[in-house]
Short mmCIF file of C-alpha atoms and ligand atoms in Angstrom, two decimals:
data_model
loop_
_atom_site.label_atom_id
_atom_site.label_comp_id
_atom_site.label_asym_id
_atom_site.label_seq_id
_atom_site.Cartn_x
_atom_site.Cartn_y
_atom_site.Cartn_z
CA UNK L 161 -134.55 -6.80 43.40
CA UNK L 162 -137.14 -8.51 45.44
CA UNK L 163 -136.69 -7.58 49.31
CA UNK L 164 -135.68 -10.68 51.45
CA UNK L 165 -138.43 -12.60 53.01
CA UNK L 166 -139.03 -11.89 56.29
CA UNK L 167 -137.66 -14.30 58.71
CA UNK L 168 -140.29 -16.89 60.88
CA UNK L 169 -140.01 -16.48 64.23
CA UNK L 170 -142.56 -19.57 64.69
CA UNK L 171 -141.78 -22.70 62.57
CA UNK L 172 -144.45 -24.27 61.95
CA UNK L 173 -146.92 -22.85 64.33
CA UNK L 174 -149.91 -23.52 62.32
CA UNK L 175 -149.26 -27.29 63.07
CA UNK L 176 -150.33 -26.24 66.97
CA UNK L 177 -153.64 -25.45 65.51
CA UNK L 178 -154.99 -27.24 62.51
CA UNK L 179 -154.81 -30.32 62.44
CA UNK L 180 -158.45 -33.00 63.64
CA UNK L 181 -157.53 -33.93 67.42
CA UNK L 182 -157.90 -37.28 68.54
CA UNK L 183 -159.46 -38.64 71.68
CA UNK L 184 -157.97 -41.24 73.15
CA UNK L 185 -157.03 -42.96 76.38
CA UNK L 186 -154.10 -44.99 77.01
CA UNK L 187 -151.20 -45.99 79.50
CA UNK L 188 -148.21 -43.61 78.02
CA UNK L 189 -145.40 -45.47 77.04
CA UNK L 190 -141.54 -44.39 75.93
CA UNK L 191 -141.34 -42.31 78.69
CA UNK L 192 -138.03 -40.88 78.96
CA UNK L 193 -136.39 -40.11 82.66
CA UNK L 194 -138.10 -41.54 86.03
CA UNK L 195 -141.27 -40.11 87.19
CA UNK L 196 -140.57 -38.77 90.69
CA UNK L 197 -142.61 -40.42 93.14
CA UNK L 198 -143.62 -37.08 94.55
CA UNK L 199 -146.15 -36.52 91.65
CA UNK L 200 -149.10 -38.84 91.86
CA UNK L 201 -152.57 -37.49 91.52
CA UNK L 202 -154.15 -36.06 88.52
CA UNK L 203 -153.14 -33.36 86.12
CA UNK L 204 -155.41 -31.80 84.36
CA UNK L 205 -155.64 -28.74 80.91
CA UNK L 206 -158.24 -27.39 79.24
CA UNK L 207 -157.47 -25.38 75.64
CA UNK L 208 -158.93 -24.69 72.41
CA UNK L 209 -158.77 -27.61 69.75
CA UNK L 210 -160.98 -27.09 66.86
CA UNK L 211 -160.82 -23.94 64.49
CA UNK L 212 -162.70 -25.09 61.03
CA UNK L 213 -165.31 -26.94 60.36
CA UNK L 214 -166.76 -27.48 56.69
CA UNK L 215 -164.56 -24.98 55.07
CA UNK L 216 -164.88 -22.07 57.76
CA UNK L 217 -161.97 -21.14 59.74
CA UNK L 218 -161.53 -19.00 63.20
CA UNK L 219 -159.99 -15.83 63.59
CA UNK L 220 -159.37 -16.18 67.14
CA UNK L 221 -157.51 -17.88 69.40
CA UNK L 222 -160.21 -18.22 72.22
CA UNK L 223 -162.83 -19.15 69.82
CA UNK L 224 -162.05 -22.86 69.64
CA UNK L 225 -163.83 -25.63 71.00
CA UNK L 226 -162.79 -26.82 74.47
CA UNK L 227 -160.96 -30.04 74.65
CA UNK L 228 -159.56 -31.47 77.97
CA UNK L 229 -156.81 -33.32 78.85
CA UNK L 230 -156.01 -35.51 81.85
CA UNK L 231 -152.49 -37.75 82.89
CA UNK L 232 -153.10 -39.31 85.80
CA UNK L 233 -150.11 -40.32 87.78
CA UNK L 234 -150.25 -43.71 90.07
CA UNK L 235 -147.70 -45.95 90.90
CA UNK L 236 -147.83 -48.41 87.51
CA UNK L 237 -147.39 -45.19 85.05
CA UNK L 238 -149.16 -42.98 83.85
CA UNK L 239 -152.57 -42.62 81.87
CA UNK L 240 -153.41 -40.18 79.34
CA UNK L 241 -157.01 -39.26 78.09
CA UNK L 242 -158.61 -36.20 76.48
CA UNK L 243 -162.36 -35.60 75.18
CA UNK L 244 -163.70 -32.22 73.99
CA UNK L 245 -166.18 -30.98 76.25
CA UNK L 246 -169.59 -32.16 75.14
CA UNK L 247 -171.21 -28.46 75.05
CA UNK L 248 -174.45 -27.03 73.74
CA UNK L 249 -172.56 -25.66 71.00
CA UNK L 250 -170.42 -29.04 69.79
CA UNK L 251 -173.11 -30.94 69.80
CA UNK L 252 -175.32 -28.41 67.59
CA UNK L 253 -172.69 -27.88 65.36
CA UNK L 254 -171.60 -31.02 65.01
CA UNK L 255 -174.83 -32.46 64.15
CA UNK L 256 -175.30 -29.08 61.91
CA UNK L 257 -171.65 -29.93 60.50
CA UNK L 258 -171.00 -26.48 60.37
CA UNK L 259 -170.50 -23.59 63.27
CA UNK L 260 -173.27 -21.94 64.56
CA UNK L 261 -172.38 -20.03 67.20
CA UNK L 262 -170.53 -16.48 67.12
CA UNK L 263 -167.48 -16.95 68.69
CA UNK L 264 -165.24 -14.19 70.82
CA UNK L 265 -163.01 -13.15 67.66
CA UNK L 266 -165.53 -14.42 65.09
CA UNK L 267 -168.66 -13.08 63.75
CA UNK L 268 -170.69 -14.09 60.60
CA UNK L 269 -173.89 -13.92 58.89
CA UNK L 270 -176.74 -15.63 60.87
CA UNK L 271 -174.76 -16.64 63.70
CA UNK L 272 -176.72 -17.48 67.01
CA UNK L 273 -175.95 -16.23 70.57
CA UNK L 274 -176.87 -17.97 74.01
CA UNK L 275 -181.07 -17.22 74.19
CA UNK L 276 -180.36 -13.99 72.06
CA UNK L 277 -177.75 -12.34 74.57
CA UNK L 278 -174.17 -14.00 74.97
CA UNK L 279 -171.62 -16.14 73.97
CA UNK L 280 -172.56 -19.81 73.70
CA UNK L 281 -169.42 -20.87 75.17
CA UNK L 282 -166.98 -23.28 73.38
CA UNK L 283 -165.48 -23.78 77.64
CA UNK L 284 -162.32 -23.48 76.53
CA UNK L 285 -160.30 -21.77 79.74
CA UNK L 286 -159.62 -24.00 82.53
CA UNK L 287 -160.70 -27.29 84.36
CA UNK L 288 -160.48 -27.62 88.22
CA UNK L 289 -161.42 -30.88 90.22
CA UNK L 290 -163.71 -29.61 93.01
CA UNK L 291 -166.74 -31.28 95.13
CA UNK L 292 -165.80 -34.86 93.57
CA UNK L 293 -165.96 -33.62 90.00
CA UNK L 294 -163.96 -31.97 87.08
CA UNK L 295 -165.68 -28.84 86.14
CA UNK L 296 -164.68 -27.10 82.77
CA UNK L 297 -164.35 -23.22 82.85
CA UNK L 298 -165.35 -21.24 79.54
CA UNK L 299 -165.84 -17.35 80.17
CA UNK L 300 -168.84 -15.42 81.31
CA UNK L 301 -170.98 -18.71 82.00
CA UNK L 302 -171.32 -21.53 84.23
CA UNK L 303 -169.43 -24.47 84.19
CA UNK L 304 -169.30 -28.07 82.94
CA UNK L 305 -169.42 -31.20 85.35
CA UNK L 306 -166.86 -33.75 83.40
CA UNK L 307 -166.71 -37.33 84.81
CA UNK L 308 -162.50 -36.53 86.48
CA UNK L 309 -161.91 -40.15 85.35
CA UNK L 310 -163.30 -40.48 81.80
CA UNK L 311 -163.88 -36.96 80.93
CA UNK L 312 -167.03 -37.56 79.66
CA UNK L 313 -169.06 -34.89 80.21
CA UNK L 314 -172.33 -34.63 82.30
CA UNK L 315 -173.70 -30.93 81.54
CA UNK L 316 -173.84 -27.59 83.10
CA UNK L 317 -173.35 -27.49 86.98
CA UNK L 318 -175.76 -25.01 88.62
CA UNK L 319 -173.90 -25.16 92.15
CA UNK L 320 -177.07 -27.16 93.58
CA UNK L 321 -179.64 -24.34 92.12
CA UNK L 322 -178.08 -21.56 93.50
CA UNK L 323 -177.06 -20.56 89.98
CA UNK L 324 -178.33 -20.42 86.17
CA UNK L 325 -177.21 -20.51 82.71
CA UNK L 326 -177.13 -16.43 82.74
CA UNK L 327 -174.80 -16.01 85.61
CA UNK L 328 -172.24 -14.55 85.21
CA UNK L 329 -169.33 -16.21 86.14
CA UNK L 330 -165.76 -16.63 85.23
CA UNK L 331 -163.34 -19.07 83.72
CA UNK L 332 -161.12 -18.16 86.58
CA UNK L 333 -162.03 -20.16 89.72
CA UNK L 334 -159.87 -20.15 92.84
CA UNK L 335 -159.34 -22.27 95.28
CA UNK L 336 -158.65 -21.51 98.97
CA UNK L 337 -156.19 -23.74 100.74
CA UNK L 338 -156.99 -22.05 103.99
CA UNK L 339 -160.61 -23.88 104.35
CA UNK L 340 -161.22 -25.17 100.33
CA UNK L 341 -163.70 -22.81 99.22
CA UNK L 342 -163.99 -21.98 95.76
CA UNK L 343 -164.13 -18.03 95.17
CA UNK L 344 -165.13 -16.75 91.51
CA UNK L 345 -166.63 -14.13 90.02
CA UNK L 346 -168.68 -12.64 87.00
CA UNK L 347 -169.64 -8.92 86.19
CA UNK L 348 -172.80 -7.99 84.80
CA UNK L 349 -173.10 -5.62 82.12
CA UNK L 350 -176.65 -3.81 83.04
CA UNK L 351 -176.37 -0.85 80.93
CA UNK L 352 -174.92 1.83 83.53
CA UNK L 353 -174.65 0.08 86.16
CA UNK L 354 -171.87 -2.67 85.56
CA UNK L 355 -171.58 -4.73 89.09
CA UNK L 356 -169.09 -7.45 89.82
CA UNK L 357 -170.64 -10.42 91.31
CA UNK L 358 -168.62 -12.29 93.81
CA UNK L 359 -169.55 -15.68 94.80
CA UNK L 360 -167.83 -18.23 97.62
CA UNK L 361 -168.16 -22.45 97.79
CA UNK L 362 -167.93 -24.51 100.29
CA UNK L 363 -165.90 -27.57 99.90
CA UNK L 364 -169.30 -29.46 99.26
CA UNK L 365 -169.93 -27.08 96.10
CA UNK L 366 -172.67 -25.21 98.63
CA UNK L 367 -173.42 -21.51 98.18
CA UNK L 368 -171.50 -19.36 101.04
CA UNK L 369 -172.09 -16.06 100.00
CA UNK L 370 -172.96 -14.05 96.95
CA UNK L 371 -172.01 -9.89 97.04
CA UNK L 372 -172.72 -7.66 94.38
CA UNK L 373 -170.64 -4.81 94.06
CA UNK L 374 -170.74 -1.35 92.04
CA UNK L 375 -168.06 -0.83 88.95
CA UNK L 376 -167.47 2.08 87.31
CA UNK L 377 -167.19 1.14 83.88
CA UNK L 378 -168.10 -2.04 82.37
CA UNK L 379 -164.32 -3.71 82.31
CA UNK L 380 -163.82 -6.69 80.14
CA UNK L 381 -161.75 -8.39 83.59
CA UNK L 382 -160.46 -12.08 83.15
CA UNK L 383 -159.24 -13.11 86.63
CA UNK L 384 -159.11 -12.04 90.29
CA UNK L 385 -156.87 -12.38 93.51
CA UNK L 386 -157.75 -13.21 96.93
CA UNK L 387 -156.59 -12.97 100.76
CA UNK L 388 -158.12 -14.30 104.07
CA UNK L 389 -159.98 -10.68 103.94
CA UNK L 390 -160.40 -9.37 100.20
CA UNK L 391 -160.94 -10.28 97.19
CA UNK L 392 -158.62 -7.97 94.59
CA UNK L 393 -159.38 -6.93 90.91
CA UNK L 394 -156.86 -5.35 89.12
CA UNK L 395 -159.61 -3.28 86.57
CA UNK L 396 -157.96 -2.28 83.13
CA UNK L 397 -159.44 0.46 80.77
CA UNK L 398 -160.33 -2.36 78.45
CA UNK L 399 -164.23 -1.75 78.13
CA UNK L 400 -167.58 -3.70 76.81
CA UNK L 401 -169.96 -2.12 74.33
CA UNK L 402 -172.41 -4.94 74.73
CA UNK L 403 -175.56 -2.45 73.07
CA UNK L 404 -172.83 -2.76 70.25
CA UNK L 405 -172.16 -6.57 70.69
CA UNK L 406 -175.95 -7.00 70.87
CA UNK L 407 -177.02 -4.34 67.77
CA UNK L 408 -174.12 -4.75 65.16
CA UNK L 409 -173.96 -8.14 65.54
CA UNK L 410 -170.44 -8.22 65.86
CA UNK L 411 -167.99 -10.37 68.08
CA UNK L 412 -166.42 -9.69 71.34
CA UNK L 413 -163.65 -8.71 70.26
CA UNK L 414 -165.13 -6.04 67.96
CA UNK L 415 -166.96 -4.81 70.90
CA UNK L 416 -163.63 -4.21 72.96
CA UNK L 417 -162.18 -0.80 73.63
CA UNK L 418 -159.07 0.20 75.05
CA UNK L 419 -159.40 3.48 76.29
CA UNK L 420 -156.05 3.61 78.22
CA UNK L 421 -156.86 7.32 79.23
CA UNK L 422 -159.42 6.39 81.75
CA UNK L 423 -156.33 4.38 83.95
CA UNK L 424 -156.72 0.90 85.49
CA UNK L 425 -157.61 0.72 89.00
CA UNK L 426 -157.20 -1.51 92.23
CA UNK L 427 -160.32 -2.66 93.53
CA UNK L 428 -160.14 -4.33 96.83
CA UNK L 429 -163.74 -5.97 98.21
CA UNK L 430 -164.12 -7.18 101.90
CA UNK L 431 -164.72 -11.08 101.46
CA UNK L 432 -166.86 -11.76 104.38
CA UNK L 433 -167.24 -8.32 106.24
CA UNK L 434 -170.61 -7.24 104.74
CA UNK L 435 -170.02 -3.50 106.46
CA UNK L 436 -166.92 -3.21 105.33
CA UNK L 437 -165.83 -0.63 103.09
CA UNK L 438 -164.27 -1.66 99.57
CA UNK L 439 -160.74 0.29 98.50
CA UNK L 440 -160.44 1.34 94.73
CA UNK L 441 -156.99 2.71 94.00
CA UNK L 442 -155.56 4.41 90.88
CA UNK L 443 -152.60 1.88 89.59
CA UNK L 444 -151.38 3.53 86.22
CA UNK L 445 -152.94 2.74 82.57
CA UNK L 446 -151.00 -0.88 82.16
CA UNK L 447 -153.49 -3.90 80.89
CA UNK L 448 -153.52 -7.35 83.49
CA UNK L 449 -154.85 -10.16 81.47
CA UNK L 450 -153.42 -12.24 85.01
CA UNK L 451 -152.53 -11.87 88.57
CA UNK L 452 -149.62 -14.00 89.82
CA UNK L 453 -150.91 -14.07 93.28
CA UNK L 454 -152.26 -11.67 96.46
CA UNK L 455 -151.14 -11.04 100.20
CA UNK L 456 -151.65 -9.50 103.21
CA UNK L 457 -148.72 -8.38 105.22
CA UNK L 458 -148.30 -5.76 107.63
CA UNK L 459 -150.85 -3.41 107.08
CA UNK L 460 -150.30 -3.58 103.38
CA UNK L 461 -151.56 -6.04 100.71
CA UNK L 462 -149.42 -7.17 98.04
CA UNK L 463 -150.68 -7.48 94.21
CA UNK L 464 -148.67 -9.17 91.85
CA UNK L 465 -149.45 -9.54 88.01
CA UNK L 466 -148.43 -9.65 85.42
CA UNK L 467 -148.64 -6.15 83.50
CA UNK L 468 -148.76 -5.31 79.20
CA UNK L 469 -148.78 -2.06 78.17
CA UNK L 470 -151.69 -2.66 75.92
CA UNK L 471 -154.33 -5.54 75.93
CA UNK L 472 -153.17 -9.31 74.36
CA UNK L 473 -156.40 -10.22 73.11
CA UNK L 474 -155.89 -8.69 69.88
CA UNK L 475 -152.43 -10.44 69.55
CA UNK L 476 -154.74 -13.85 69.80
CA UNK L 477 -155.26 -13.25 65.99
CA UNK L 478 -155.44 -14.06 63.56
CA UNK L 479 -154.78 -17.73 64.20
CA UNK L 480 -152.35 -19.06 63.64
CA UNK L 481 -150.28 -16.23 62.97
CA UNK L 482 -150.24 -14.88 67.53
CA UNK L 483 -148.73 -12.74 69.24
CA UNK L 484 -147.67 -10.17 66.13
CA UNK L 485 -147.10 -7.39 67.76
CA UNK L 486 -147.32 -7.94 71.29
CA UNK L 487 -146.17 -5.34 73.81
CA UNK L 488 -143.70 -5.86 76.50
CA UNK L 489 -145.36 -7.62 79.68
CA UNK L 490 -143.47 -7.61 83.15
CA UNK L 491 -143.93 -9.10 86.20
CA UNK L 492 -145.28 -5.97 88.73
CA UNK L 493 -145.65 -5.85 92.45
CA UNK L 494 -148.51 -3.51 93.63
CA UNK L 495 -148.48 -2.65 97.36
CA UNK L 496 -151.43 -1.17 99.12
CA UNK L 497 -151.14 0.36 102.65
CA UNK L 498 -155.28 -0.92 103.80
CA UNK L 499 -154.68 1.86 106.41
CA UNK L 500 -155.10 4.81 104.31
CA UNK L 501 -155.96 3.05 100.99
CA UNK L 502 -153.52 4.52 99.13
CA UNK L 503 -150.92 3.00 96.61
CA UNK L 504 -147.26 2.32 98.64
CA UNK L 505 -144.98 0.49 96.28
CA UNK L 506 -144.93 -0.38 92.51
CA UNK L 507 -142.35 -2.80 91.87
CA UNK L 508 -141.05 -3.86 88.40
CA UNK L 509 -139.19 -7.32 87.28
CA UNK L 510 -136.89 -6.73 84.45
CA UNK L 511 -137.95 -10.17 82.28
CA UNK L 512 -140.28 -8.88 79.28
CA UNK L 513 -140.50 -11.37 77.30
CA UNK L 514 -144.58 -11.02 77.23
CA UNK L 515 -144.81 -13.90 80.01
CA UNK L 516 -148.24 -15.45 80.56
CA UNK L 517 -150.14 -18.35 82.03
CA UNK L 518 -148.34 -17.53 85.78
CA UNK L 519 -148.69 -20.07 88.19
CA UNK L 520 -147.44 -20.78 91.73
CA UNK L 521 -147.38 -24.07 94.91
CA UNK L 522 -151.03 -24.51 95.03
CA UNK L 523 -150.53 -24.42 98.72
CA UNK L 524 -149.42 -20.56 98.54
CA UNK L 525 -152.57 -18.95 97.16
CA UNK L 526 -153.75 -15.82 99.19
CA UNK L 527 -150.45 -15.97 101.12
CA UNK L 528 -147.13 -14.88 101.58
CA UNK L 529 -144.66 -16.37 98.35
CA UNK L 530 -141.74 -15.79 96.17
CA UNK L 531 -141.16 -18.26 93.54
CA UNK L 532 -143.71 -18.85 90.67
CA UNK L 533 -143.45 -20.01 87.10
CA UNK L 534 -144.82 -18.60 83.62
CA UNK L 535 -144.50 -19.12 79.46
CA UNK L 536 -142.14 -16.82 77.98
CA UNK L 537 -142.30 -15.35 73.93
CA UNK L 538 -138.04 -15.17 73.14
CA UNK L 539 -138.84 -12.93 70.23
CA UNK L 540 -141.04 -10.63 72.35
CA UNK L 541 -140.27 -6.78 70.35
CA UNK L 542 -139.79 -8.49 67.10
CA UNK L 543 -142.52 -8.10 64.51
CA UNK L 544 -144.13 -10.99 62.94
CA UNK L 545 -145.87 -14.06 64.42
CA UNK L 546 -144.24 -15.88 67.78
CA UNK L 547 -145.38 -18.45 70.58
CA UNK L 548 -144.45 -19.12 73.67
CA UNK L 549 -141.15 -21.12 74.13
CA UNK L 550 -139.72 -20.32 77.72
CA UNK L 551 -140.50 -21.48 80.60
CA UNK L 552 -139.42 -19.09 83.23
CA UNK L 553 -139.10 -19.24 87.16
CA UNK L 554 -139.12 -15.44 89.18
CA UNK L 555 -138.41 -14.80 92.61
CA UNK L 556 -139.63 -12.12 94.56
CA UNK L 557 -136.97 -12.78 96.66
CA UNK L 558 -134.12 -12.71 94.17
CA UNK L 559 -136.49 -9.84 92.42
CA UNK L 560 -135.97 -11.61 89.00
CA UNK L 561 -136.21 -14.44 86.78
CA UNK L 562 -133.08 -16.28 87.33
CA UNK L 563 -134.00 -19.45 86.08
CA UNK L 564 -135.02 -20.01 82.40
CA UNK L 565 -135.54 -22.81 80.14
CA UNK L 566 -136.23 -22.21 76.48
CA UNK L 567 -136.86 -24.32 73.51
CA UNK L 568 -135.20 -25.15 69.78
CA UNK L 569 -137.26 -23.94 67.52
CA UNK L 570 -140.02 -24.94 65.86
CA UNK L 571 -140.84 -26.46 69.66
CA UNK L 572 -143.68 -24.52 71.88
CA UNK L 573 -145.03 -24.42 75.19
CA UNK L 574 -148.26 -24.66 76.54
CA UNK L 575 -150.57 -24.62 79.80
CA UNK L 576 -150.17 -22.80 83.01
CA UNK L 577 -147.19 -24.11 84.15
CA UNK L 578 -148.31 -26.23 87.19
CA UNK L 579 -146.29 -27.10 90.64
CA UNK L 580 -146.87 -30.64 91.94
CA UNK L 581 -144.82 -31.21 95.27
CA UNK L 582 -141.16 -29.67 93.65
CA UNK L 583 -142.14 -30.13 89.90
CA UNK L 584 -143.03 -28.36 87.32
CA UNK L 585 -145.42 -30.04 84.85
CA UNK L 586 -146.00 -28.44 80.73
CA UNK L 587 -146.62 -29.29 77.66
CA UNK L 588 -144.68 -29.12 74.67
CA UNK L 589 -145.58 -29.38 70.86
CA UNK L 590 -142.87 -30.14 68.55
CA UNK L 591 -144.16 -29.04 65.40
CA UNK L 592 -141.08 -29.65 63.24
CA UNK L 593 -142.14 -33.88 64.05
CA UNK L 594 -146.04 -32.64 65.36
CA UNK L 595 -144.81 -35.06 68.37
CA UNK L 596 -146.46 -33.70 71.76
CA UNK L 597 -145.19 -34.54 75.21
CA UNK L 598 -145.70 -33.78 79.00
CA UNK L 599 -142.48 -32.47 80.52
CA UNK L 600 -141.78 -32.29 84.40
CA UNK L 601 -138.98 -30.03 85.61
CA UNK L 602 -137.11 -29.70 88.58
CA UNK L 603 -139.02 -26.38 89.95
CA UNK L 604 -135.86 -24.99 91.89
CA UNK L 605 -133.91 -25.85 87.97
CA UNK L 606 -136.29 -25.40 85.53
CA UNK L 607 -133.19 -24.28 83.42
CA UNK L 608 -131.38 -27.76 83.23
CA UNK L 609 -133.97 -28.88 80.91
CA UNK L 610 -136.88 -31.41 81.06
CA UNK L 611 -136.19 -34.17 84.03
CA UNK L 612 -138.83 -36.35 82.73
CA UNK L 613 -140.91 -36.73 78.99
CA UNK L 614 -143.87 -38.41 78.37
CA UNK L 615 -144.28 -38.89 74.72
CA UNK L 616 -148.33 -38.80 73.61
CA UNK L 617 -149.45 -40.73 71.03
CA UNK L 618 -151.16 -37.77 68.99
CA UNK L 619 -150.59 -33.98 68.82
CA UNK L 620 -152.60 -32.14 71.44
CA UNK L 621 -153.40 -28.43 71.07
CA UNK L 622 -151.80 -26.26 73.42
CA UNK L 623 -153.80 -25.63 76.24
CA UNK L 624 -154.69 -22.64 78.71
CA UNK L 625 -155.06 -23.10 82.30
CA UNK L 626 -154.10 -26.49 84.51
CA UNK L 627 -154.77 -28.18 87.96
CA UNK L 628 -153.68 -30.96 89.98
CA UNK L 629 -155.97 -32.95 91.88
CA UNK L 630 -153.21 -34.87 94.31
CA UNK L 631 -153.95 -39.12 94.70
CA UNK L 632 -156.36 -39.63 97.89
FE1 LIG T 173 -156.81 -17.06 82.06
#
């Protein structure tokens, strides 16, 4: 007797990644519900959409070309349009009609690397309207300048000169609504001395400061926090062997190691202080792939991410089986007394259903918040492949997730969950039909469903990271 076949927890997932996206731009029609008159502006996600060419397939999640998508919200509907982003590497390979380029997850014989030493990035990550452009976010490099109308895109953006294509700087840009500057960082992988380069814009896209700061080790880090005075790393143990990377010819991902046994540490940096001390604090041997958001308060500042027991990356493969085996991820407050730099409070939310993608009101970065929104897994602790199909709303306040929306199945979730003025704006992918739609929720409600849906005309690929430039 044959042993019964395990059961699918994801449906037809592998219709959220292979099939040839189409670009398009049209007025959105069908729409079911009334669009609130409270969200009007631009919404904007950036995700991986391509994963074979000419017979050759991806391994990895975050190895897919970067294709963005914009619905822009005025008073006579709505308009959708998405283009992948023009890069170095799409237009090589397209006019090759094969990849090239290694890719984070995927290595193979002959493959080429950015002037001999990185990633040719497929910008992937994010896309954030700033200085009166769009500029697309892949890791470790700079950005791409996208027309925030037609998506068309213009090239890298060097920040006036200040920057070059070897800069290091990450996919995670933030965005100040104290004054409008743009902090990001990147961290340089100089053998021995790893240093974590900090950089601050001015609204105009001008240089404000750069500081370089000592590591210890050379983390793999994907995002950062920030307050009026610090900027805040949460550093895993999750460590790059780029002399490996670089001499074995192997991906990213190969060149990862989790060494849990060296702990993860707080690392706070002054952000304008140049004679200011930094404060490193030991905070456990958990992995942070996000932060929710930072704070000062009293004397203390408060951390809050959200914390795996073990790193995800490896549960981004192989596509599009995700997510096999990932560990339980919580919500988790760190607090820091500044006075004597030592660790106060750790605080634990009891939802662990691997939530990612945490987002928050755009006008609440840096400072005091409770409420903020993430994508849940349901079958979290179950082996086999999953996706994310919850949305869930916490409160620091409450101290839980009280409010939770999930889908049938066979229907996923995707893109940072973003807040526009009391709404909460997603995608969805319902791969039973391959129909994909933009859903707004009531933020306070998230669990009485979908107020609004705006049906697309093709399937779209789940996406990553969002933003929301509001109308003028
Ligand atoms: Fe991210």
């Amino acid at each position: 007797m044959s042993a019964p076949a395990a059961v699918d927890l994801a449906p037809f997932l592998e219709r959220a990644f292979f099939f040839d996206a189409v670009e398009d731009s049209y007025r959105i029609t069908g729409i079911q519900g009334d669009v609130p008159a409270a969200v009007r502006g631009t919404y904007y996600v950036n995700g991986p959409a391509r994963f074979t060419r000419a017979g050759m397939q991806y391994k990895h999640w975050l190895d897919g070309d970067g294709m963005v998508c914009a619905a822009r919200f005025d008073d006579a509907g709505v308009t959708f349009t998405n283009r992948f982003v023009r890069t170095a590497k799409l237009r090589d390979e397209e006019a090759a009609g094969r990849f090239l380029y290694r890719g984070f997850g995927t290595a193979f014989a002959d493959d080429r690397l950015r002037r001999n030493v990185m990633l040719e990035p497929p910008v992937n990550v994010s896309a954030y309207p700033f200085a009166g452009v769009l500029l697309a976010f892949g890791e470790q490099s700079l950005p791409y300048e996208l027309d925030p109308v037609t998506l068309e895109t213009r090239g890298e953006y060097d920040f006036h000169g200040k920057l070059n294509g070897l800069s290091p700087f990450a996919a995670h840009a933030k965005f100040d609504p104290a004054n409008g500057h743009m902090l990001n960082f990147g961290i340089s992988y100089a053998a021995d001395h790893p240093v974590v380069n900090i950089y601050e814009f001015a609204p105009d896209a001008s240089l404000i400061r750069r500081r370089r700061h000592p590591i210890r080790m050379p983390h793999s880090n994907h995002d950062f926090g920030f307050t009026a005075n610090w900027t805040c790393f949460f550093l895993s143990p999750l460590l790059m062997n780029f002399p490996k990377f670089w001499n074995e010819r192997v991906s990213v991902m190969e060149s990862l190691t989790w060494e849990p046994e060296k702990g993860s540490r707080i690392l706070l940096v002054p952000r304008q202080a140049r004679d200011a001390a930094a404060i490193e604090v030991p905070a456990g041997c958990g992995y942070c792939l996000h932060l929710i958001n930072c704070f000062e308060t009293e004397g203390h500042l408060v951390m809050d991410i959200l914390e795996l027991e073990a790193p995800v990356y490896p549960e981004y493969q192989p596509v599009p089986d995700l997510f096999p085996t990932v560990t339980p991820c919580r919500p988790t407050r760190y607090v820091v007394d500044l006075a004597n730099g030592q660790l106060a409070e750790r605080r634990v939310m009891a939802y662990d259903c691997a939530p990612d993608f945490p987002n928050i009101d755009p006008r609440l970065p840096g400072q005091a918040y409770s409420d903020f929104w993430m994508l849940g897994i349901s079958h979290s602790g179950k082996p086999g492949r999953k996706f994310f199909d919850q949305l869930a709303h916490g409160s620091w306040k409450k101290g839980e997730v009280h409010d939770l929306y999930q889908t049938e199945p066979g229907v996923y979730l995707g893109g940072e969950p973003n807040y526009v003025n009391g709404y909460i704006l997603v995608e969805q992918l319902d791969a039973r039909s391959r129909e994909a739609s933009l859903l707004l929720f009531d933020a306070r409600q998230v669990a009485n469903g979908p107020v609004t849906r705006l049906p697309l005309r093709h399937p779209i690929h789940l996406g990553f990271h969002t933003s929301f430039a509001p109308a003028e």
